[in-house]
mmCIF file of C-alpha atoms in Angstrom:
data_model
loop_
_atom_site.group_PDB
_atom_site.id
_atom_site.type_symbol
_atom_site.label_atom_id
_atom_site.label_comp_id
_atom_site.label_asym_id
_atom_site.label_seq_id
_atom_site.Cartn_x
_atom_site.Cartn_y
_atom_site.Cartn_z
ATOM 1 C CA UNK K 875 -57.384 3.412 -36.422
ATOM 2 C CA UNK K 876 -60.920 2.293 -35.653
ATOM 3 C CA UNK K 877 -60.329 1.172 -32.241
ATOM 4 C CA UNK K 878 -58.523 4.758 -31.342
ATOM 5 C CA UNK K 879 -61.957 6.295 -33.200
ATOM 6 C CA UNK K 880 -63.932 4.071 -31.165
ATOM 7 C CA UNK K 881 -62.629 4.838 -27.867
ATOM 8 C CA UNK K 882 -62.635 9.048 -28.591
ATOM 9 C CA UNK K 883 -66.459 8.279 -29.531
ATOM 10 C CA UNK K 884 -66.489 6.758 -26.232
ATOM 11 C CA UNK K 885 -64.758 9.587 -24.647
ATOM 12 C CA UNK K 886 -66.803 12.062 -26.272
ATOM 13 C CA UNK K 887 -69.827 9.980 -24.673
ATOM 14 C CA UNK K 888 -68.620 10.226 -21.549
ATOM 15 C CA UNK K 889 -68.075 13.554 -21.059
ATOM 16 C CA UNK K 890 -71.455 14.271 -21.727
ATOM 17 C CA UNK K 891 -72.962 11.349 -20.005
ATOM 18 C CA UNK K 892 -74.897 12.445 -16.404
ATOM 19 C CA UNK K 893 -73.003 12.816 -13.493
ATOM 20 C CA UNK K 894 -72.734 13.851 -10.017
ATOM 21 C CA UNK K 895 -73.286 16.551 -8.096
ATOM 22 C CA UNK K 896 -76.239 18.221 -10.238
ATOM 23 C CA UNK K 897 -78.817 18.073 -7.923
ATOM 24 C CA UNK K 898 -78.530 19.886 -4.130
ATOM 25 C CA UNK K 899 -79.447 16.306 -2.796
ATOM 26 C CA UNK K 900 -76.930 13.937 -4.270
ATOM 27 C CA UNK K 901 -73.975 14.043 -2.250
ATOM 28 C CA UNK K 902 -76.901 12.977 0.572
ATOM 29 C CA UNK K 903 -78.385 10.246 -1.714
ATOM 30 C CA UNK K 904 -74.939 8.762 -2.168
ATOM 31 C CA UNK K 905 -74.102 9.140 1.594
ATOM 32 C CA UNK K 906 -77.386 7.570 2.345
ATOM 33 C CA UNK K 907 -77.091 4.223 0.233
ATOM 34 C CA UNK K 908 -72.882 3.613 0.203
ATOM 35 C CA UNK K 909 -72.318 -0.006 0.444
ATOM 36 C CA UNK K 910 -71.053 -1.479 3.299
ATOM 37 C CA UNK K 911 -68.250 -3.899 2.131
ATOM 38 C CA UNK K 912 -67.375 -7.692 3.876
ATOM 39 C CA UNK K 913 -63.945 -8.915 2.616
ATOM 40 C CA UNK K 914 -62.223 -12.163 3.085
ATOM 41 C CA UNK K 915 -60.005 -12.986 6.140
ATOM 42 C CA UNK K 916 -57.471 -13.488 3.577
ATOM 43 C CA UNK K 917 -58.105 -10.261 2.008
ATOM 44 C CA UNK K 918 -54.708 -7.978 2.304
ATOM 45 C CA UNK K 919 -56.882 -4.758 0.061
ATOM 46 C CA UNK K 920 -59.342 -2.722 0.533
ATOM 47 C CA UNK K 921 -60.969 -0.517 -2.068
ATOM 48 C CA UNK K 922 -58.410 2.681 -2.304
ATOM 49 C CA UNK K 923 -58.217 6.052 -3.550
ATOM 50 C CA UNK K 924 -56.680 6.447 -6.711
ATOM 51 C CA UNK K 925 -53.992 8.873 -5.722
ATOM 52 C CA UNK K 926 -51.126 6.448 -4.480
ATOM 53 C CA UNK K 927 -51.420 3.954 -7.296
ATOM 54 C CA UNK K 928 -51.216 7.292 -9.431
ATOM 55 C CA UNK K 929 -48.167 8.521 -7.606
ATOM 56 C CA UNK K 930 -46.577 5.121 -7.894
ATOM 57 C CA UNK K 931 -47.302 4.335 -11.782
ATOM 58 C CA UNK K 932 -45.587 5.618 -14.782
ATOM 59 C CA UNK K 933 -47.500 6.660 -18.202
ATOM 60 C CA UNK K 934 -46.603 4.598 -20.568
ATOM 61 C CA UNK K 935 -47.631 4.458 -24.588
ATOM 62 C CA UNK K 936 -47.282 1.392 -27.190
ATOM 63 C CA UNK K 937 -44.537 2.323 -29.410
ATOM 64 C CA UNK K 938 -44.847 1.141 -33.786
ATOM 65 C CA UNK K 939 -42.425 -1.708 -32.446
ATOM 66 C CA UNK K 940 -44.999 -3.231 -29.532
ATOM 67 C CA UNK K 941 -42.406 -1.676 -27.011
ATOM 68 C CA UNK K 942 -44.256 0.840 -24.309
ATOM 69 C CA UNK K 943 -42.139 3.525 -23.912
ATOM 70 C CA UNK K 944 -42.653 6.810 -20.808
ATOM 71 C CA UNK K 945 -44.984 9.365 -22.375
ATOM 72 C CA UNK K 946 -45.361 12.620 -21.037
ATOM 73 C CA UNK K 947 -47.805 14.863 -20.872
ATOM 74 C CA UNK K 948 -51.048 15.042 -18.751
ATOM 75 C CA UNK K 949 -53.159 11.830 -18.068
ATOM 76 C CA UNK K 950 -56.657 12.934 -19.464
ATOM 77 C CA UNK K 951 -54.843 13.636 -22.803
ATOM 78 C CA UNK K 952 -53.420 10.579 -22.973
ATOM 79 C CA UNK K 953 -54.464 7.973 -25.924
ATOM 80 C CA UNK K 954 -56.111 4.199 -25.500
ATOM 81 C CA UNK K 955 -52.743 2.981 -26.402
ATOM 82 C CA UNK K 956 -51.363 4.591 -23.436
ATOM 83 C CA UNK K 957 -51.322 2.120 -19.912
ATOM 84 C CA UNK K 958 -50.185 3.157 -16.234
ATOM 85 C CA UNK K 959 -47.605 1.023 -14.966
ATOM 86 C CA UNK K 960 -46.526 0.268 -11.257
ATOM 87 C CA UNK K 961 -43.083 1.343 -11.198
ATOM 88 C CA UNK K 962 -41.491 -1.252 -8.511
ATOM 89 C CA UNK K 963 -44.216 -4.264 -8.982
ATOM 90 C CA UNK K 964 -45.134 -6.588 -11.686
ATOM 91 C CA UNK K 965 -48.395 -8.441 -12.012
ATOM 92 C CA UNK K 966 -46.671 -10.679 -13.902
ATOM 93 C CA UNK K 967 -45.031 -12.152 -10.941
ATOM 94 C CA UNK K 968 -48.255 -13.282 -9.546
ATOM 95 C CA UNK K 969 -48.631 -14.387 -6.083
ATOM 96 C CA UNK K 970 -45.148 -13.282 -5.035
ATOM 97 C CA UNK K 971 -45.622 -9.741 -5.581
ATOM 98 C CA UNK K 972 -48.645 -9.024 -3.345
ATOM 99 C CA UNK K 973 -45.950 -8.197 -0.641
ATOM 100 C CA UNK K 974 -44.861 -5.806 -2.933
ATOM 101 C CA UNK K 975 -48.292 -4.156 -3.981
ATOM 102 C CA UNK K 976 -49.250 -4.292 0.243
ATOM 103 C CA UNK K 977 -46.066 -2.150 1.246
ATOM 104 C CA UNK K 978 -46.465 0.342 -1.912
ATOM 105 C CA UNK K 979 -50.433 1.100 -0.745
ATOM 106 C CA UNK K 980 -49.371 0.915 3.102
ATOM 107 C CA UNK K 981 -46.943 3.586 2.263
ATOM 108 C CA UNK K 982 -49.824 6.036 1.744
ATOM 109 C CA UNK K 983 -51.894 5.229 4.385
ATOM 110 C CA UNK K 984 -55.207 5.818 2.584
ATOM 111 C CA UNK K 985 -59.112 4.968 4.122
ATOM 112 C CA UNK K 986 -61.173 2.922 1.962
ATOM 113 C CA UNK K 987 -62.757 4.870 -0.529
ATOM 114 C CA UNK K 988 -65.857 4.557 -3.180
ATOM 115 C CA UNK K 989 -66.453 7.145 -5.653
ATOM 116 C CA UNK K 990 -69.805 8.074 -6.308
ATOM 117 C CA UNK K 991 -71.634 9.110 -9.153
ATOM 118 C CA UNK K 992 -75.697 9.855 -9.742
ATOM 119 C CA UNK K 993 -77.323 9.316 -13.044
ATOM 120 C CA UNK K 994 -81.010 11.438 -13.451
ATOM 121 C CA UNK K 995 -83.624 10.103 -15.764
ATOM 122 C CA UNK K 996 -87.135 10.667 -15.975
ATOM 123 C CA UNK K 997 -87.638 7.580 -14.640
ATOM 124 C CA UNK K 998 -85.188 7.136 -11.488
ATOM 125 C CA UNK K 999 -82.191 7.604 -10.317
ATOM 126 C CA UNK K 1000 -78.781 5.520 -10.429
ATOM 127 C CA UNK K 1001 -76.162 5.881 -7.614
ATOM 128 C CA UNK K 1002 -73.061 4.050 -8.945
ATOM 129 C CA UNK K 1003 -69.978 3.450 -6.226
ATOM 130 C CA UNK K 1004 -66.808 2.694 -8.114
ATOM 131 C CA UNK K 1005 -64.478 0.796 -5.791
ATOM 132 C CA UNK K 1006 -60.517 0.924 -6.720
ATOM 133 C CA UNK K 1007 -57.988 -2.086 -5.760
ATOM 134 C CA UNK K 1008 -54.698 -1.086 -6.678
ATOM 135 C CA UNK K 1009 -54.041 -5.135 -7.948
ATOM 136 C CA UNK K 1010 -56.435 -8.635 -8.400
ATOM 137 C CA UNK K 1011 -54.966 -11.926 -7.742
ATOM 138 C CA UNK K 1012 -57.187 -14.393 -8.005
ATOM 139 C CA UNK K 1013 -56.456 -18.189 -7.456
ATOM 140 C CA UNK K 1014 -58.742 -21.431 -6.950
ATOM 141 C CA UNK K 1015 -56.436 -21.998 -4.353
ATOM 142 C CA UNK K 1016 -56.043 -20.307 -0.673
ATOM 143 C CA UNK K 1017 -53.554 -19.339 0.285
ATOM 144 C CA UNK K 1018 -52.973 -18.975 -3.600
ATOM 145 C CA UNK K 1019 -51.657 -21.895 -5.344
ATOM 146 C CA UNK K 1020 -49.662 -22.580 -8.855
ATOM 147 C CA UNK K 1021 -52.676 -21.434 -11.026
ATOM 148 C CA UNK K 1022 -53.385 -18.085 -10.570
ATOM 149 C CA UNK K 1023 -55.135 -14.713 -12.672
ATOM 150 C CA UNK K 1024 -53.226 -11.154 -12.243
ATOM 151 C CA UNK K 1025 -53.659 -7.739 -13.174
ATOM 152 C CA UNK K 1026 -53.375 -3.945 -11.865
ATOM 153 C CA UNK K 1027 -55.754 -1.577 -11.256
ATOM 154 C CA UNK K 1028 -58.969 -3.264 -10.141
ATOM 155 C CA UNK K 1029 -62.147 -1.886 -10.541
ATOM 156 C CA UNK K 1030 -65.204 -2.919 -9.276
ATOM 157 C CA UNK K 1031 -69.125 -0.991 -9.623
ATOM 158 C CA UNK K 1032 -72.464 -1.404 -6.648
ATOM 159 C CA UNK K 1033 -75.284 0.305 -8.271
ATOM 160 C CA UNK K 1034 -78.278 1.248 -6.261
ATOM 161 C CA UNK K 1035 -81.360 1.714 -8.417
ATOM 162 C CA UNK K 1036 -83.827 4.544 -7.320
ATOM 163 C CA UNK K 1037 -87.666 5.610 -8.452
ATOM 164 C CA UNK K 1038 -88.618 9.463 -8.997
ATOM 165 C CA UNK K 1039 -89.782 9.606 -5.671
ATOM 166 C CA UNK K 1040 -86.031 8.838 -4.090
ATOM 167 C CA UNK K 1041 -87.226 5.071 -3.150
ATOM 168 C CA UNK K 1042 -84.762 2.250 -3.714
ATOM 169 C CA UNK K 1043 -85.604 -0.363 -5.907
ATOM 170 C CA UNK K 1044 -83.202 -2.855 -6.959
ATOM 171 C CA UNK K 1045 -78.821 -3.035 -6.395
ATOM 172 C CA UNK K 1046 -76.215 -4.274 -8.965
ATOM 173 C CA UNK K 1047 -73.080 -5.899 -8.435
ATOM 174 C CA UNK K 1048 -70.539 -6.023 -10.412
ATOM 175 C CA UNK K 1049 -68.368 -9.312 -11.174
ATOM 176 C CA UNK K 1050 -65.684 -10.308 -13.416
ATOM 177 C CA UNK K 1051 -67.465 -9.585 -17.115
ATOM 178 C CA UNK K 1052 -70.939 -8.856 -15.928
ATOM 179 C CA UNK K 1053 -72.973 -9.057 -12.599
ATOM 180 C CA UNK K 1054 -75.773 -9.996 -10.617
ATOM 181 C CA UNK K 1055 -78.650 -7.631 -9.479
ATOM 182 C CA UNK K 1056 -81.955 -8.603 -6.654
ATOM 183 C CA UNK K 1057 -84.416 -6.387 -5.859
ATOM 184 C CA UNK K 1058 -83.956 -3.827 -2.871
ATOM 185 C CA UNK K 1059 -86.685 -5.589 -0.969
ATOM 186 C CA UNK K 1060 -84.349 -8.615 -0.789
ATOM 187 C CA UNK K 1061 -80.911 -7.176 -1.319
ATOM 188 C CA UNK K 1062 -78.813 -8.025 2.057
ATOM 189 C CA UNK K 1063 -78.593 -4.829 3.966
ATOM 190 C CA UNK K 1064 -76.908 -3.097 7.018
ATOM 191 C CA UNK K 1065 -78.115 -0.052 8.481
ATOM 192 C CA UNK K 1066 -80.238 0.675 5.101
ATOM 193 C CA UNK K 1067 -76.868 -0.045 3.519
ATOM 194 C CA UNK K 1068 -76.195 -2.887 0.342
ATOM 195 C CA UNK K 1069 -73.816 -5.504 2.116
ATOM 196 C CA UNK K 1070 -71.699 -6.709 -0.332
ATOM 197 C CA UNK K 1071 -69.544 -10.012 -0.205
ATOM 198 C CA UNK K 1072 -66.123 -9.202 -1.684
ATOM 199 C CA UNK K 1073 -64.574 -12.088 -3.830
ATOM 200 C CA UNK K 1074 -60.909 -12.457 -2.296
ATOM 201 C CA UNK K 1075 -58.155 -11.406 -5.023
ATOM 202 C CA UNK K 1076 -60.366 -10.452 -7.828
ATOM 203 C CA UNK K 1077 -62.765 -8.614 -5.708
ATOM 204 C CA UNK K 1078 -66.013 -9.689 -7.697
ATOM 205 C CA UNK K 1079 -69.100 -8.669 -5.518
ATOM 206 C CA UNK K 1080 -71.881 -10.752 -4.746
ATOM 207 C CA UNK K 1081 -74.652 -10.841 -2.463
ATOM 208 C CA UNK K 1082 -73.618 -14.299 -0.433
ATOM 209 C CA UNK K 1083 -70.729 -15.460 1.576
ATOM 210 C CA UNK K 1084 -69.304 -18.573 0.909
ATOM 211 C CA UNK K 1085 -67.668 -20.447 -1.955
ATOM 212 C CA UNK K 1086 -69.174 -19.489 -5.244
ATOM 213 C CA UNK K 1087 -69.139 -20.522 -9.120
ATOM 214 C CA UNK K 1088 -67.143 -18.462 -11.615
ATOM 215 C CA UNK K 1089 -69.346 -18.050 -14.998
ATOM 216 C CA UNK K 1090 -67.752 -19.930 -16.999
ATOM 217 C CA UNK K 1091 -68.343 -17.256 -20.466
ATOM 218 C CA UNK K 1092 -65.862 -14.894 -18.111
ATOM 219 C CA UNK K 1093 -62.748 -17.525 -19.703
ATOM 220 C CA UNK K 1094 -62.055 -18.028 -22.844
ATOM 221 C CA UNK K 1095 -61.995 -21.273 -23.899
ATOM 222 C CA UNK K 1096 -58.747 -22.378 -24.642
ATOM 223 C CA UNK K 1097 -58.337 -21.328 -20.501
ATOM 224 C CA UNK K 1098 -61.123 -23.419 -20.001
ATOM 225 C CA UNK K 1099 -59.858 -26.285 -21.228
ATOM 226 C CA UNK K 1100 -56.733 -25.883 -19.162
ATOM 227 C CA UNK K 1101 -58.283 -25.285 -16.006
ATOM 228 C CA UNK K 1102 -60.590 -28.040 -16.810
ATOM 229 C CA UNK K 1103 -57.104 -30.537 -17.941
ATOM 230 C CA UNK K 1104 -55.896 -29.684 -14.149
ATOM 231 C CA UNK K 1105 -59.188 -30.184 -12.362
ATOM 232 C CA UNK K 1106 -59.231 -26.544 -11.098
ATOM 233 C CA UNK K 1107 -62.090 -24.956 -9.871
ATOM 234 C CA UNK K 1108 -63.274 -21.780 -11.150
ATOM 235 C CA UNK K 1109 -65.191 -20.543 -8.015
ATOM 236 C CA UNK K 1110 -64.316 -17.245 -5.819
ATOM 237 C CA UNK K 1111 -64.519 -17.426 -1.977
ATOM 238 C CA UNK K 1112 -66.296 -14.497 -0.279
ATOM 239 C CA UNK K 1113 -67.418 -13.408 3.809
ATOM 240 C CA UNK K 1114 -65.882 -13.768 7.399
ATOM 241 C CA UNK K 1115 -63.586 -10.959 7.081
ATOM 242 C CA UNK K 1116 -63.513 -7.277 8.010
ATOM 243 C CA UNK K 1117 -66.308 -5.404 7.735
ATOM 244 C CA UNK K 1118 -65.365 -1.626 5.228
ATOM 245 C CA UNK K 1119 -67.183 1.027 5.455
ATOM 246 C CA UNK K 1120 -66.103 3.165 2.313
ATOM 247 C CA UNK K 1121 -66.274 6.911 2.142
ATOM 248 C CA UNK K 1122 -67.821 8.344 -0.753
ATOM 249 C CA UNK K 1123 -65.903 10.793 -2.764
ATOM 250 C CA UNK K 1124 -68.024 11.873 -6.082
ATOM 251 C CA UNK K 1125 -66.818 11.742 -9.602
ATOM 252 C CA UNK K 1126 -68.338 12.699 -13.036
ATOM 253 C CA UNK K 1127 -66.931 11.662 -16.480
ATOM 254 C CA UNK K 1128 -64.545 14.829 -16.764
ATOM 255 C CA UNK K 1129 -63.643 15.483 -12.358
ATOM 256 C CA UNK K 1130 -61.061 14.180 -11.611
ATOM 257 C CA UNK K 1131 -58.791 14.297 -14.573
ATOM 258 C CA UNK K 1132 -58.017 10.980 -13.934
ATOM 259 C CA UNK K 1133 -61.568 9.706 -15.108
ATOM 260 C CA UNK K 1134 -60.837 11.021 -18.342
ATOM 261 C CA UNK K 1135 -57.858 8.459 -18.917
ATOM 262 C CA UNK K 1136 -58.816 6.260 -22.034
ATOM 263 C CA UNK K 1137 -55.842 3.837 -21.252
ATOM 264 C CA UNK K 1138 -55.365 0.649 -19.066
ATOM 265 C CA UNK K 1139 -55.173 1.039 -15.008
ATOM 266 C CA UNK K 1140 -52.035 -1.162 -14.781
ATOM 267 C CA UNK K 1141 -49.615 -3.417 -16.665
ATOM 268 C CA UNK K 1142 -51.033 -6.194 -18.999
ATOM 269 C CA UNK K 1143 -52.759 -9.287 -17.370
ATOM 270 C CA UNK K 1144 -51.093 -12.575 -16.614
ATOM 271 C CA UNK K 1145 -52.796 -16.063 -16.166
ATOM 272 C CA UNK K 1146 -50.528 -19.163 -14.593
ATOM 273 C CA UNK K 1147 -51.026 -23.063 -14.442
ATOM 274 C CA UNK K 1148 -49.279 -26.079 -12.332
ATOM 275 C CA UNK K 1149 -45.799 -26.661 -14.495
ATOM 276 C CA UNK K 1150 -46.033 -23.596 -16.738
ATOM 277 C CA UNK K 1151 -44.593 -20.189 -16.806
ATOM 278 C CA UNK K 1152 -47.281 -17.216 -16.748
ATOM 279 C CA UNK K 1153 -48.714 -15.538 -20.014
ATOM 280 C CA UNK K 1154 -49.909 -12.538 -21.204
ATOM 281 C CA UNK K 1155 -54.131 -12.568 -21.046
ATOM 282 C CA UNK K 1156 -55.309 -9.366 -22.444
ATOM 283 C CA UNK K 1157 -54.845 -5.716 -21.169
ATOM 284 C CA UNK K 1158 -55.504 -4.065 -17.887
ATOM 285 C CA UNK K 1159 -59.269 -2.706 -17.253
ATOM 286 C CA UNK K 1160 -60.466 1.167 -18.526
ATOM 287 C CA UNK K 1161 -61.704 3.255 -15.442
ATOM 288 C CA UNK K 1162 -64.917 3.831 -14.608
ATOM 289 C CA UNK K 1163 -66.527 6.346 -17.349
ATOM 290 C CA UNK K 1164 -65.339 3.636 -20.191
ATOM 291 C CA UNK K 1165 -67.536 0.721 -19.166
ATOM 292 C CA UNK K 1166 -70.780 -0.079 -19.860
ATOM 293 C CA UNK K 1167 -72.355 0.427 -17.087
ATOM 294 C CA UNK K 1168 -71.466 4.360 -16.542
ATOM 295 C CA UNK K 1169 -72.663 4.335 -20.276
ATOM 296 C CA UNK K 1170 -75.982 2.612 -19.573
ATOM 297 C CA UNK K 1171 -76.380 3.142 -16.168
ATOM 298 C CA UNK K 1172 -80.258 2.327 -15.721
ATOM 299 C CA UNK K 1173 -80.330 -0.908 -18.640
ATOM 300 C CA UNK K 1174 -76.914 -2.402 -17.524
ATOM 301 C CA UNK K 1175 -77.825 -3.205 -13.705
ATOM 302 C CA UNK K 1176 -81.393 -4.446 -14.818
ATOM 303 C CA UNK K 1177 -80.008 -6.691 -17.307
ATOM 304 C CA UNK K 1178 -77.767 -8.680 -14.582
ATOM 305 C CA UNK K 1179 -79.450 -11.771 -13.338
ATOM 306 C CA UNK K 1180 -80.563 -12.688 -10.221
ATOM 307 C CA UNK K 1181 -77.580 -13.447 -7.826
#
């Protein structure tokens, strides 16, 4: 009962939260500073719309038993308890079903997408660019090895901070359970763009290429002490790939319907190690308008440290 309360507080919040679109000039603004995305070679997604994981998923709800079980009924009215659900793939099957995720987004032959949203204050502005990954499969390994993370429905944030006066000041990446921020002056850019280093398989963003540390809070630590039992690395490998251009398609907290779903994009998430069958490792991730950071969009960013 009080995590259902919480999360229709939450909706409540976000529905009257800022959003796009209220001022003449922020479909411009957002045009202006969309991020300009470098994968890894290894990299088989690209931030998505929404629509074919949508078309592909089935609403489910948690039954009294634990069971899920189809619910109908439109998606915005749907509870926390509810999750969408990949019809013909399984996260928990890890490595082996990224064919499987590849051919079910190829079939709908979408361009890479971000969806925009501008927060007013009297202090600034915040342009936030939600990026959608229809799964994350992360592994210390490339290609990916017997100790692996999974989970549907990725989504990652780039914030671009703004004065009163329409001048940038400072960008925020999201990764895994927080992020990293740097002032505009020394942000990597193209064009006037943020370049952003996408992790491969979990998609974390970050301002360098290269191989880079995982923070170690992100586990808990009874996965810690595994990954630390098999000498695996907890690092994500980012840059060299294609360069992604996104187009920006804005958003607020109630258009689409979609970003008023309180459940989980995607099936539970799975974690693997060497000589052990996977397990379940929490739900799949809320969309956009139930993190913190569309909830705090100015003190979130700011808060990330240096990266």
């Amino acid at each position: 009962m009080a995590r259902h309360l919480l999360a229709l507080l939450l909706t409540g919040w976000a529905l009257l939260a800022p959003g796009p679109a209220a001022a003449a000039g922020d479909g411009a603004l957002l045009a202006r500073y969309a991020p300009v995305l470098v994968l890894h070679p290894a990299e088989r997604f690209a931030p998505v719309p929404v629509d074919g994981f949508l078309a592909d998923a089935d609403l489910l709800v948690r039954a009294a038993d634990g069971t899920w079980q189809p619910l109908a009924g439109p998606l915005a009215a749907a509870p926390p308890s509810s999750r969408l659900d990949q019809r013909s793939c399984r996260a928990a099957d890890g490595p082996a079903a990224l064919d499987c995720y590849a051919r079910a987004q190829a079939a709908h032959g979408a361009a890479p997408t971000a969806y925009g949203a501008v927060f007013r204050s009297r202090a600034g502005i915040a342009l936030q660019y939600w990026l959608f990954y229809p799964v994350n499969l992360w592994s210390p390994d490339v290609p990916p090895g017997p100790a692996w993370q999974s989970h549907e429905g990725d989504w990652e944030a780039v914030t671009v901070l703004l004065d009163a006066r329409e001048r940038p000041l400072l960008v925020g990446l999201s990764r895994h359970c927080g992020g990293v921020s740097r002032p505009w002056a020394s942000a990597p850019k193209r064009a006037g763009r943020p370049l952003v280093q996408v992790a491969l398989g979990s998609h974390a963003n970050g301002f360098r290429a290269g191989v880079q540390p995982q923070e170690r809070r992100c586990w808990p630590k009874e996965a810690l002490a595994i990954f630390d039992a098999f000498r695996q690395q907890l690092v994500d490998r980012a840059g060299g790939g294609a360069v992604v251009r996104p187009r920006v398609v804005p958003v607020t907290a109630a258009r689409p319907e979609w970003m008023r779903f309180a459940g989980a994009w995607g099936e539970d998430q799975y974690v693997a190690f060497p000589n052990n069958p996977p397990f379940r490792f929490g739900a799949g991730p809320v969309g956009p308008a139930f993190h913190a950071l569309w909830r705090r969009p100015f003190a979130t960013p700011r808060a990330w440290p240096r990266g």
